Amino acid sequence: MKRNVIITLLLSFILIQAHAQQMLTLEEALTTTLSNNFNILLAKNDNKIDIENTSLGSAGMLPAVTGTFSRSNSIQNSRQVRNDGQVQQISNAKNDNMSYGVNLNWTVFDGFGMFARRDRFKEIQRQGEAEIKFEVISQLSEVIATYYGLVQQKRLLNALDTTITLSQYRVTLAENRLEIGKGSKLDLLNAKVDLNTDQTNLLRQRESFQNTKTYLNQLMTRDLGIDFQVEDEMKLDTDLKLGDLIQIADQQNPQVQLALINRRVAELNLKAVKAERYPKIGLNTGYNWNESHSSLGFSTENKNKGLNYGVTASLNIFNGFIQNRNERIAKFQVQSTEIQIQQQKQSIQAQVRTLFQTYITNIELADVEKKNEELAKENLNITMDKFRIGTITTLEVRTAQLNYINAMTRSYTAQYDAKVSEIRLKELTGETY
């Protein structure tokens, strides 16, 4: 009996502490996740890289300006014989040469390939934005599902706490009846066993509750040891329509959007490949300085500086049919993206239809189980009234008690399952919460 009292006091203390914990609303959880979640931050950082790559320079549309400098020195033994037969010879002749300058090279036409590359970079940037949206929706959906999982578990904890209160009452009543000679020790032992069972169930449920809190803290990317409480309400959206969900998913689902962007990228890649058939025209100019010194020769010093400029042009006439092969491959890639779009849309539609049927079933189950919960509660109240006046056995009381807790468990589970189906449906439609 002393052990039961200690456990009861411990559970009561835990429940009192729970009420003193900070209340975490769903909106706060979502806001924290948007600010801190690692996956979202990584997706945003990848998109910043895409933005940096989307520039005229990356597409090859701007000139390249380079500065050059070189200097060389040598010490040589030199011997020269002139046309008139005169011989000049010198040992350890020193020679040096220095040059420096600024040069500009600019491809002004490459068959419009530079424009295709620029547009492809823009599409890759859009791809990154779609990936951010996909990651945001995925992470927020998981947070919402986890949050309402805590709401469900909190309700189960309250239900188990109610069951323990009833079991404690049975123990007290059995002890009183045994003392006045109207009860049996068997009834008392059964009541204590049932109380211990309920306390064990409560402790295990509390363990699950705390572990789920840790997981939610992980999703929010904050201190895993932060304790908190969640709200009690779990409102269901019962107005979802299959036709509307399919239509919205076809237009807004991030995976479908990614497939569409991939097709556009493949089309631009084909355009860039075809550009190789056109001539490439480039301009070049520069201003350079040269200075050299020699110990032997017709001139011992030479200096010059000046501007140079010119134009270059090249045309791929034949490269072993590689150009034709590259174009065929690029066309096949475009065809593949078309197939992937249709595949992705069908996959999303199948998921929406399956989840919607689950959603409808769970909504109906939630309604049925709610009624069962009310009936089980009424049955328990009647049973407890009869138990107080001693007209039924403890076994009947325990049966009514278990029926009530099981009815509440099924009711809360059905509501949670319906909520999860609703969350996953909205996730497929690309809605942000």
Tab-separated table of C-alpha atoms in Angstrom:
chain	number	residue	atom	x	y	z
A	1	MET	CA	0.000	0.000	0.000
A	2	LYS	CA	2.897	2.324	0.837
A	3	ARG	CA	4.320	1.742	-2.670
A	4	ASN	CA	0.980	2.723	-4.245
A	5	VAL	CA	0.817	5.903	-2.209
A	6	ILE	CA	4.341	6.885	-3.295
A	7	ILE	CA	3.563	6.243	-6.970
A	8	THR	CA	0.305	8.170	-6.691
A	9	LEU	CA	2.061	11.144	-5.089
A	10	LEU	CA	4.754	11.032	-7.760
A	11	LEU	CA	2.195	11.035	-10.569
A	12	SER	CA	0.285	13.852	-8.920
A	13	PHE	CA	3.486	15.871	-8.644
A	14	ILE	CA	4.239	15.293	-12.322
A	15	LEU	CA	0.762	16.416	-13.321
A	16	ILE	CA	1.059	19.557	-11.185
A	17	GLN	CA	4.412	20.337	-12.783
A	18	ALA	CA	2.896	19.838	-16.241
A	19	HIS	CA	0.352	22.574	-15.602
A	20	ALA	CA	3.182	24.944	-14.654
A	21	GLN	CA	5.052	24.347	-17.926
A	22	GLN	CA	5.112	26.846	-20.744
A	23	MET	CA	2.222	26.581	-23.214
A	24	LEU	CA	3.391	26.085	-26.799
A	25	THR	CA	0.818	27.019	-29.423
A	26	LEU	CA	0.814	25.511	-32.909
A	27	GLU	CA	1.505	28.929	-34.441
A	28	GLU	CA	4.579	29.365	-32.228
A	29	ALA	CA	5.836	25.913	-33.188
A	30	LEU	CA	5.448	26.699	-36.894
A	31	THR	CA	7.139	30.099	-36.586
A	32	THR	CA	10.081	28.594	-34.714
A	33	THR	CA	10.407	25.835	-37.310
A	34	LEU	CA	10.469	28.319	-40.189
A	35	SER	CA	13.268	30.250	-38.474
A	36	ASN	CA	15.412	27.383	-37.189
A	37	ASN	CA	14.795	24.111	-39.029
A	38	PHE	CA	18.040	22.765	-40.484
A	39	ASN	CA	16.500	21.346	-43.673
A	40	ILE	CA	14.748	24.634	-44.463
A	41	LEU	CA	17.916	26.643	-43.802
A	42	LEU	CA	19.944	24.336	-46.061
A	43	ALA	CA	17.377	24.654	-48.860
A	44	LYS	CA	17.455	28.443	-48.540
A	45	ASN	CA	21.241	28.454	-48.632
A	46	ASP	CA	21.262	26.299	-51.784
A	47	ASN	CA	18.892	28.793	-53.382
A	48	LYS	CA	21.267	31.651	-52.522
A	49	ILE	CA	23.950	29.789	-54.477
A	50	ASP	CA	21.569	29.518	-57.433
A	51	ILE	CA	20.910	33.261	-57.249
A	52	GLU	CA	24.647	33.982	-57.292
A	53	ASN	CA	25.001	31.812	-60.409
A	54	THR	CA	22.224	33.679	-62.209
A	55	SER	CA	24.319	36.472	-63.728
A	56	LEU	CA	25.338	37.742	-67.148
A	57	GLY	CA	28.929	36.793	-66.437
A	58	SER	CA	28.039	33.193	-65.604
A	59	ALA	CA	26.180	32.950	-68.909
A	60	GLY	CA	29.257	34.182	-70.813
A	61	MET	CA	27.649	37.443	-71.956
A	62	LEU	CA	30.291	39.808	-70.553
A	63	PRO	CA	33.883	40.363	-71.661
A	64	ALA	CA	36.863	38.972	-69.792
A	65	VAL	CA	39.605	41.448	-68.905
A	66	THR	CA	42.970	40.126	-67.757
A	67	GLY	CA	46.169	41.763	-66.687
A	68	THR	CA	49.477	40.063	-67.532
A	69	PHE	CA	53.072	40.457	-66.380
A	70	SER	CA	56.161	38.389	-67.099
A	71	ARG	CA	59.901	38.802	-66.630
A	72	SER	CA	62.713	36.466	-67.598
A	73	ASN	CA	66.487	36.603	-67.213
A	74	SER	CA	69.338	34.505	-68.565
A	75	ILE	CA	73.139	34.238	-68.396
A	76	GLN	CA	74.681	32.566	-71.444
A	77	ASN	CA	77.957	32.071	-73.265
A	78	SER	CA	77.225	33.480	-76.744
A	79	ARG	CA	79.116	33.317	-80.065
A	80	GLN	CA	77.861	34.980	-83.249
A	81	VAL	CA	79.332	34.880	-86.794
A	82	ARG	CA	78.209	37.720	-89.078
A	83	ASN	CA	77.799	37.593	-92.848
A	84	ASP	CA	81.085	39.383	-93.344
A	85	GLY	CA	82.897	36.709	-91.337
A	86	GLN	CA	83.369	38.789	-88.225
A	87	VAL	CA	83.043	36.738	-85.036
A	88	GLN	CA	81.570	38.111	-81.808
A	89	GLN	CA	81.882	36.070	-78.684
A	90	ILE	CA	81.087	36.829	-75.047
A	91	SER	CA	80.948	34.765	-71.892
A	92	ASN	CA	78.311	35.152	-69.185
A	93	ALA	CA	76.174	37.375	-71.363
A	94	LYS	CA	73.212	38.718	-69.479
A	95	ASN	CA	69.781	38.981	-71.127
A	96	ASP	CA	66.449	40.034	-69.672
A	97	ASN	CA	62.940	40.513	-70.991
A	98	MET	CA	59.894	42.082	-69.305
A	99	SER	CA	56.343	42.458	-70.617
A	100	TYR	CA	53.065	43.567	-69.099
A	101	GLY	CA	49.673	44.707	-70.272
A	102	VAL	CA	45.873	44.528	-70.144
A	103	ASN	CA	43.844	42.402	-72.571
A	104	LEU	CA	40.137	42.069	-73.275
A	105	ASN	CA	38.377	39.099	-74.895
A	106	TRP	CA	34.644	39.174	-75.605
A	107	THR	CA	32.484	36.583	-77.318
A	108	VAL	CA	29.789	38.671	-78.966
A	109	PHE	CA	27.965	35.844	-80.729
A	110	ASP	CA	27.848	32.091	-80.071
A	111	GLY	CA	24.651	31.035	-81.762
A	112	PHE	CA	22.471	32.431	-78.929
A	113	GLY	CA	23.949	29.858	-76.559
A	114	MET	CA	24.698	32.518	-73.966
A	115	PHE	CA	21.022	33.495	-73.835
A	116	ALA	CA	20.037	29.852	-73.377
A	117	ARG	CA	22.524	29.518	-70.517
A	118	ARG	CA	21.214	32.680	-68.851
A	119	ASP	CA	17.611	31.431	-69.053
A	120	ARG	CA	18.683	28.019	-67.739
A	121	PHE	CA	20.274	29.650	-64.693
A	122	LYS	CA	17.004	31.484	-64.075
A	123	GLU	CA	15.084	28.218	-64.237
A	124	ILE	CA	17.541	26.594	-61.841
A	125	GLN	CA	16.889	29.506	-59.483
A	126	ARG	CA	13.148	28.820	-59.768
A	127	GLN	CA	13.911	25.174	-59.118
A	128	GLY	CA	15.627	26.147	-55.887
A	129	GLU	CA	12.609	28.209	-54.849
A	130	ALA	CA	10.329	25.234	-55.514
A	131	GLU	CA	12.629	23.026	-53.426
A	132	ILE	CA	12.415	25.541	-50.573
A	133	LYS	CA	8.623	25.422	-50.775
A	134	PHE	CA	8.667	21.624	-50.804
A	135	GLU	CA	10.951	21.524	-47.759
A	136	VAL	CA	8.898	24.130	-45.903
A	137	ILE	CA	5.628	22.294	-46.528
A	138	SER	CA	7.143	18.933	-45.590
A	139	GLN	CA	8.666	20.183	-42.349
A	140	LEU	CA	5.610	22.209	-41.305
A	141	SER	CA	3.311	19.260	-42.037
A	142	GLU	CA	5.493	17.047	-39.852
A	143	VAL	CA	5.418	19.654	-37.083
A	144	ILE	CA	1.622	19.909	-37.253
A	145	ALA	CA	1.191	16.121	-37.219
A	146	THR	CA	3.600	15.815	-34.273
A	147	TYR	CA	1.904	18.643	-32.394
A	148	TYR	CA	-1.518	17.043	-32.731
A	149	GLY	CA	0.076	13.722	-31.789
A	150	LEU	CA	0.976	15.394	-28.496
A	151	VAL	CA	-2.587	16.675	-28.173
A	152	GLN	CA	-3.848	13.105	-28.600
A	153	GLN	CA	-1.347	11.749	-26.068
A	154	LYS	CA	-2.240	14.500	-23.611
A	155	ARG	CA	-5.879	13.436	-23.847
A	156	LEU	CA	-4.887	9.829	-23.275
A	157	LEU	CA	-2.912	10.892	-20.201
A	158	ASN	CA	-5.975	12.643	-18.835
A	159	ALA	CA	-8.077	9.564	-19.562
A	160	LEU	CA	-5.581	7.309	-17.782
A	161	ASP	CA	-5.498	9.722	-14.867
A	162	THR	CA	-9.287	9.435	-14.643
A	163	THR	CA	-8.976	5.658	-14.683
A	164	ILE	CA	-6.459	5.758	-11.826
A	165	THR	CA	-8.826	7.913	-9.805
A	166	LEU	CA	-11.566	5.322	-10.276
A	167	SER	CA	-9.187	2.482	-9.395
A	168	GLN	CA	-8.083	4.313	-6.243
A	169	TYR	CA	-11.728	4.737	-5.309
A	170	ARG	CA	-12.267	0.998	-5.792
A	171	VAL	CA	-9.299	0.221	-3.540
A	172	THR	CA	-10.579	2.581	-0.840
A	173	LEU	CA	-14.114	1.157	-1.056
A	174	ALA	CA	-12.822	-2.428	-0.959
A	175	GLU	CA	-10.729	-1.641	2.137
A	176	ASN	CA	-13.694	-0.068	3.894
A	177	ARG	CA	-15.941	-3.005	3.090
A	178	LEU	CA	-13.309	-5.466	4.268
A	179	GLU	CA	-12.975	-3.604	7.558
A	180	ILE	CA	-16.721	-3.732	8.259
A	181	GLY	CA	-16.970	-7.331	7.110
A	182	LYS	CA	-19.002	-6.757	3.964
A	183	GLY	CA	-16.190	-7.336	1.470
A	184	SER	CA	-13.548	-9.903	0.678
A	185	LYS	CA	-9.789	-9.734	0.499
A	186	LEU	CA	-9.990	-11.031	-3.077
A	187	ASP	CA	-11.918	-7.915	-4.103
A	188	LEU	CA	-9.260	-5.751	-2.458
A	189	LEU	CA	-6.407	-7.582	-4.180
A	190	ASN	CA	-8.111	-7.329	-7.562
A	191	ALA	CA	-8.631	-3.619	-7.051
A	192	LYS	CA	-4.935	-3.133	-6.171
A	193	VAL	CA	-3.773	-5.150	-9.175
A	194	ASP	CA	-5.978	-3.050	-11.447
A	195	LEU	CA	-4.610	0.147	-9.865
A	196	ASN	CA	-1.020	-0.986	-10.435
A	197	THR	CA	-1.852	-1.843	-14.056
A	198	ASP	CA	-3.348	1.598	-14.616
A	199	GLN	CA	-0.334	3.293	-13.047
A	200	THR	CA	2.004	1.312	-15.304
A	201	ASN	CA	0.000	2.318	-18.373
A	202	LEU	CA	0.135	5.951	-17.286
A	203	LEU	CA	3.903	5.865	-16.820
A	204	ARG	CA	4.451	4.302	-20.247
A	205	GLN	CA	2.124	6.819	-21.865
A	206	ARG	CA	3.998	9.631	-20.151
A	207	GLU	CA	7.270	8.208	-21.515
A	208	SER	CA	5.829	8.290	-25.041
A	209	PHE	CA	4.580	11.836	-24.416
A	210	GLN	CA	8.035	13.048	-23.373
A	211	ASN	CA	9.749	11.331	-26.310
A	212	THR	CA	7.348	12.999	-28.737
A	213	LYS	CA	8.137	16.349	-27.119
A	214	THR	CA	11.818	15.731	-27.789
A	215	TYR	CA	11.055	14.979	-31.430
A	216	LEU	CA	9.021	18.187	-31.777
A	217	ASN	CA	11.903	20.166	-30.264
A	218	GLN	CA	14.182	18.536	-32.820
A	219	LEU	CA	11.881	19.566	-35.687
A	220	MET	CA	11.855	23.122	-34.330
A	221	THR	CA	15.661	22.945	-33.974
A	222	ARG	CA	15.821	24.210	-30.435
A	223	ASP	CA	17.092	22.910	-27.093
A	224	LEU	CA	15.875	19.294	-26.881
A	225	GLY	CA	15.457	19.606	-23.108
A	226	ILE	CA	12.850	22.379	-23.243
A	227	ASP	CA	9.609	21.185	-21.644
A	228	PHE	CA	6.233	22.570	-22.608
A	229	GLN	CA	2.524	21.902	-22.768
A	230	VAL	CA	0.257	21.800	-25.811
A	231	GLU	CA	-3.283	22.940	-26.385
A	232	ASP	CA	-6.285	20.638	-25.905
A	233	GLU	CA	-8.270	21.328	-29.079
A	234	MET	CA	-8.060	19.326	-32.271
A	235	LYS	CA	-10.366	20.867	-34.857
A	236	LEU	CA	-11.068	18.845	-37.993
A	237	ASP	CA	-11.661	20.341	-41.426
A	238	THR	CA	-14.608	18.306	-42.705
A	239	ASP	CA	-15.203	20.333	-45.893
A	240	LEU	CA	-12.415	18.973	-48.134
A	241	LYS	CA	-13.588	18.008	-51.655
A	242	LEU	CA	-11.792	15.445	-53.822
A	243	GLY	CA	-12.203	17.373	-57.096
A	244	ASP	CA	-10.843	20.576	-55.592
A	245	LEU	CA	-7.887	18.757	-54.028
A	246	ILE	CA	-6.885	17.107	-57.319
A	247	GLN	CA	-7.148	20.380	-59.244
A	248	ILE	CA	-5.078	22.315	-56.693
A	249	ALA	CA	-2.492	19.550	-56.461
A	250	ASP	CA	-2.001	19.582	-60.259
A	251	GLN	CA	-1.263	23.311	-60.102
A	252	GLN	CA	0.530	23.810	-56.780
A	253	ASN	CA	2.176	20.546	-55.721
A	254	PRO	CA	5.916	21.324	-55.372
A	255	GLN	CA	6.974	18.022	-56.941
A	256	VAL	CA	4.826	18.722	-60.006
A	257	GLN	CA	6.292	22.221	-60.167
A	258	LEU	CA	9.802	20.766	-60.029
A	259	ALA	CA	8.967	18.397	-62.886
A	260	LEU	CA	7.724	21.327	-65.000
A	261	ILE	CA	10.875	23.315	-64.287
A	262	ASN	CA	13.035	20.302	-65.174
A	263	ARG	CA	11.323	20.167	-68.565
A	264	ARG	CA	12.082	23.838	-69.173
A	265	VAL	CA	15.727	23.290	-68.175
A	266	ALA	CA	15.949	20.383	-70.630
A	267	GLU	CA	14.478	22.552	-73.416
A	268	LEU	CA	17.048	25.275	-72.746
A	269	ASN	CA	19.813	22.701	-72.704
A	270	LEU	CA	18.680	21.560	-76.170
A	271	LYS	CA	18.780	25.183	-77.318
A	272	ALA	CA	22.330	25.552	-75.994
A	273	VAL	CA	23.415	22.378	-77.782
A	274	LYS	CA	21.962	23.581	-81.099
A	275	ALA	CA	23.890	26.828	-80.707
A	276	GLU	CA	27.072	24.862	-81.427
A	277	ARG	CA	26.039	24.770	-85.102
A	278	TYR	CA	26.441	28.537	-85.446
A	279	PRO	CA	29.709	30.458	-85.805
A	280	LYS	CA	31.362	31.988	-82.785
A	281	ILE	CA	32.546	35.563	-83.109
A	282	GLY	CA	34.791	37.251	-80.601
A	283	LEU	CA	36.530	40.574	-80.164
A	284	ASN	CA	39.908	41.059	-78.562
A	285	THR	CA	41.987	44.068	-77.692
A	286	GLY	CA	44.743	45.019	-75.331
A	287	TYR	CA	47.475	47.458	-74.439
A	288	ASN	CA	50.906	45.936	-73.784
A	289	TRP	CA	54.431	47.024	-72.863
A	290	ASN	CA	57.610	45.083	-73.742
A	291	GLU	CA	61.209	45.783	-72.746
A	292	SER	CA	64.297	43.619	-73.352
A	293	HIS	CA	68.056	43.943	-72.855
A	294	SER	CA	70.821	41.854	-74.434
A	295	SER	CA	74.590	41.892	-73.996
A	296	LEU	CA	75.204	40.672	-77.544
A	297	GLY	CA	73.415	41.232	-80.824
A	298	PHE	CA	72.401	43.899	-83.288
A	299	SER	CA	70.584	45.809	-80.560
A	300	THR	CA	71.284	45.730	-76.847
A	301	GLU	CA	67.939	47.305	-75.831
A	302	ASN	CA	64.436	47.030	-77.242
A	303	LYS	CA	61.288	48.784	-75.948
A	304	ASN	CA	57.786	48.938	-77.402
A	305	LYS	CA	54.259	49.617	-76.276
A	306	GLY	CA	50.910	49.995	-77.960
A	307	LEU	CA	47.361	48.897	-78.614
A	308	ASN	CA	46.397	45.681	-80.366
A	309	TYR	CA	42.936	44.640	-81.478
A	310	GLY	CA	41.258	42.117	-83.658
A	311	VAL	CA	38.335	39.834	-84.320
A	312	THR	CA	38.115	36.036	-84.329
A	313	ALA	CA	35.546	33.727	-85.849
A	314	SER	CA	35.193	29.968	-85.834
A	315	LEU	CA	32.669	27.500	-87.195
A	316	ASN	CA	32.306	23.828	-86.383
A	317	ILE	CA	32.216	22.219	-89.840
A	318	PHE	CA	32.581	18.569	-88.841
A	319	ASN	CA	33.345	16.919	-85.507
A	320	GLY	CA	32.657	13.254	-86.199
A	321	PHE	CA	28.849	13.562	-85.918
A	322	ILE	CA	29.201	14.466	-82.216
A	323	GLN	CA	26.934	17.490	-82.740
A	324	ASN	CA	24.132	15.308	-84.112
A	325	ARG	CA	24.534	12.885	-81.258
A	326	ASN	CA	24.423	15.649	-78.645
A	327	GLU	CA	21.228	17.076	-80.145
A	328	ARG	CA	19.526	13.671	-80.190
A	329	ILE	CA	20.457	13.091	-76.555
A	330	ALA	CA	19.127	16.541	-75.580
A	331	LYS	CA	15.841	15.782	-77.369
A	332	PHE	CA	15.534	12.462	-75.531
A	333	GLN	CA	16.054	14.344	-72.260
A	334	VAL	CA	13.192	16.690	-73.124
A	335	GLN	CA	10.964	13.682	-73.876
A	336	SER	CA	11.949	12.113	-70.567
A	337	THR	CA	10.917	15.229	-68.652
A	338	GLU	CA	7.532	15.162	-70.408
A	339	ILE	CA	7.037	11.576	-69.238
A	340	GLN	CA	8.170	12.491	-65.725
A	341	ILE	CA	5.572	15.281	-65.566
A	342	GLN	CA	2.776	12.879	-66.447
A	343	GLN	CA	4.163	10.285	-64.065
A	344	GLN	CA	4.401	12.787	-61.210
A	345	LYS	CA	0.877	14.101	-61.781
A	346	GLN	CA	-0.581	10.599	-61.827
A	347	SER	CA	1.353	9.675	-58.677
A	348	ILE	CA	0.098	12.773	-56.851
A	349	GLN	CA	-3.482	12.148	-57.991
A	350	ALA	CA	-3.280	8.534	-56.764
A	351	GLN	CA	-1.990	9.701	-53.392
A	352	VAL	CA	-4.730	12.327	-53.130
A	353	ARG	CA	-7.455	9.795	-53.952
A	354	THR	CA	-6.100	7.226	-51.500
A	355	LEU	CA	-5.622	9.733	-48.715
A	356	PHE	CA	-9.021	11.268	-49.336
A	357	GLN	CA	-10.714	7.893	-48.898
A	358	THR	CA	-8.754	7.395	-45.690
A	359	TYR	CA	-9.743	10.903	-44.622
A	360	ILE	CA	-13.464	10.201	-45.213
A	361	THR	CA	-13.245	6.903	-43.329
A	362	ASN	CA	-11.432	8.513	-40.403
A	363	ILE	CA	-13.969	11.340	-40.221
A	364	GLU	CA	-16.782	8.790	-40.001
A	365	LEU	CA	-14.868	6.714	-37.458
A	366	ALA	CA	-14.222	9.801	-35.339
A	367	ASP	CA	-17.952	10.494	-35.252
A	368	VAL	CA	-18.818	6.880	-34.372
A	369	GLU	CA	-16.130	6.580	-31.712
A	370	LYS	CA	-17.209	9.865	-30.146
A	371	LYS	CA	-20.684	8.437	-29.672
A	372	ASN	CA	-19.205	5.222	-28.287
A	373	GLU	CA	-17.193	7.286	-25.813
A	374	GLU	CA	-20.362	8.993	-24.572
A	375	LEU	CA	-22.145	5.658	-24.231
A	376	ALA	CA	-19.195	4.112	-22.380
A	377	LYS	CA	-19.077	7.080	-20.011
A	378	GLU	CA	-22.796	6.781	-19.266
A	379	ASN	CA	-22.403	3.049	-18.725
A	380	LEU	CA	-19.505	3.637	-16.333
A	381	ASN	CA	-21.488	6.177	-14.312
A	382	ILE	CA	-24.377	3.736	-13.926
A	383	THR	CA	-21.986	0.934	-13.029
A	384	MET	CA	-20.244	3.032	-10.368
A	385	ASP	CA	-23.621	3.962	-8.827
A	386	LYS	CA	-24.522	0.302	-8.580
A	387	PHE	CA	-21.076	-0.535	-7.212
A	388	ARG	CA	-21.469	2.002	-4.408
A	389	ILE	CA	-24.637	0.299	-3.212
A	390	GLY	CA	-23.091	-3.143	-3.675
A	391	THR	CA	-25.417	-4.590	-6.338
A	392	ILE	CA	-22.662	-5.561	-8.859
A	393	THR	CA	-19.255	-7.216	-8.664
A	394	THR	CA	-15.833	-5.628	-9.006
A	395	LEU	CA	-15.334	-7.561	-12.231
A	396	GLU	CA	-18.284	-5.749	-13.801
A	397	VAL	CA	-16.863	-2.448	-12.573
A	398	ARG	CA	-13.480	-3.212	-14.111
A	399	THR	CA	-15.131	-4.205	-17.389
A	400	ALA	CA	-17.042	-0.915	-17.535
A	401	GLN	CA	-13.873	0.939	-16.601
A	402	LEU	CA	-11.835	-0.713	-19.386
A	403	ASN	CA	-14.646	-0.160	-21.876
A	404	TYR	CA	-14.570	3.533	-21.074
A	405	ILE	CA	-10.796	3.932	-21.396
A	406	ASN	CA	-10.783	1.874	-24.613
A	407	ALA	CA	-13.625	3.960	-26.030
A	408	MET	CA	-11.752	7.163	-25.236
A	409	THR	CA	-8.557	5.755	-26.755
A	410	ARG	CA	-10.329	4.771	-29.968
A	411	SER	CA	-12.115	8.123	-30.121
A	412	TYR	CA	-8.926	10.156	-29.683
A	413	THR	CA	-7.038	7.929	-32.111
A	414	ALA	CA	-9.776	8.260	-34.751
A	415	GLN	CA	-9.718	12.046	-34.402
A	416	TYR	CA	-5.936	12.094	-34.681
A	417	ASP	CA	-5.940	9.804	-37.714
A	418	ALA	CA	-8.512	12.049	-39.386
A	419	LYS	CA	-6.370	15.091	-38.614
A	420	VAL	CA	-3.246	13.440	-40.034
A	421	SER	CA	-5.128	12.547	-43.222
A	422	GLU	CA	-6.241	16.172	-43.510
A	423	ILE	CA	-2.663	17.406	-42.984
A	424	ARG	CA	-1.220	15.055	-45.600
A	425	LEU	CA	-3.910	16.016	-48.119
A	426	LYS	CA	-3.125	19.698	-47.704
A	427	GLU	CA	0.580	18.897	-47.993
A	428	LEU	CA	-0.035	17.246	-51.381
A	429	THR	CA	-1.937	20.314	-52.590
A	430	GLY	CA	1.077	22.480	-51.796
A	431	GLU	CA	-0.633	24.552	-49.134
A	432	THR	CA	1.512	26.419	-46.641
A	433	TYR	CA	0.131	26.720	-43.141
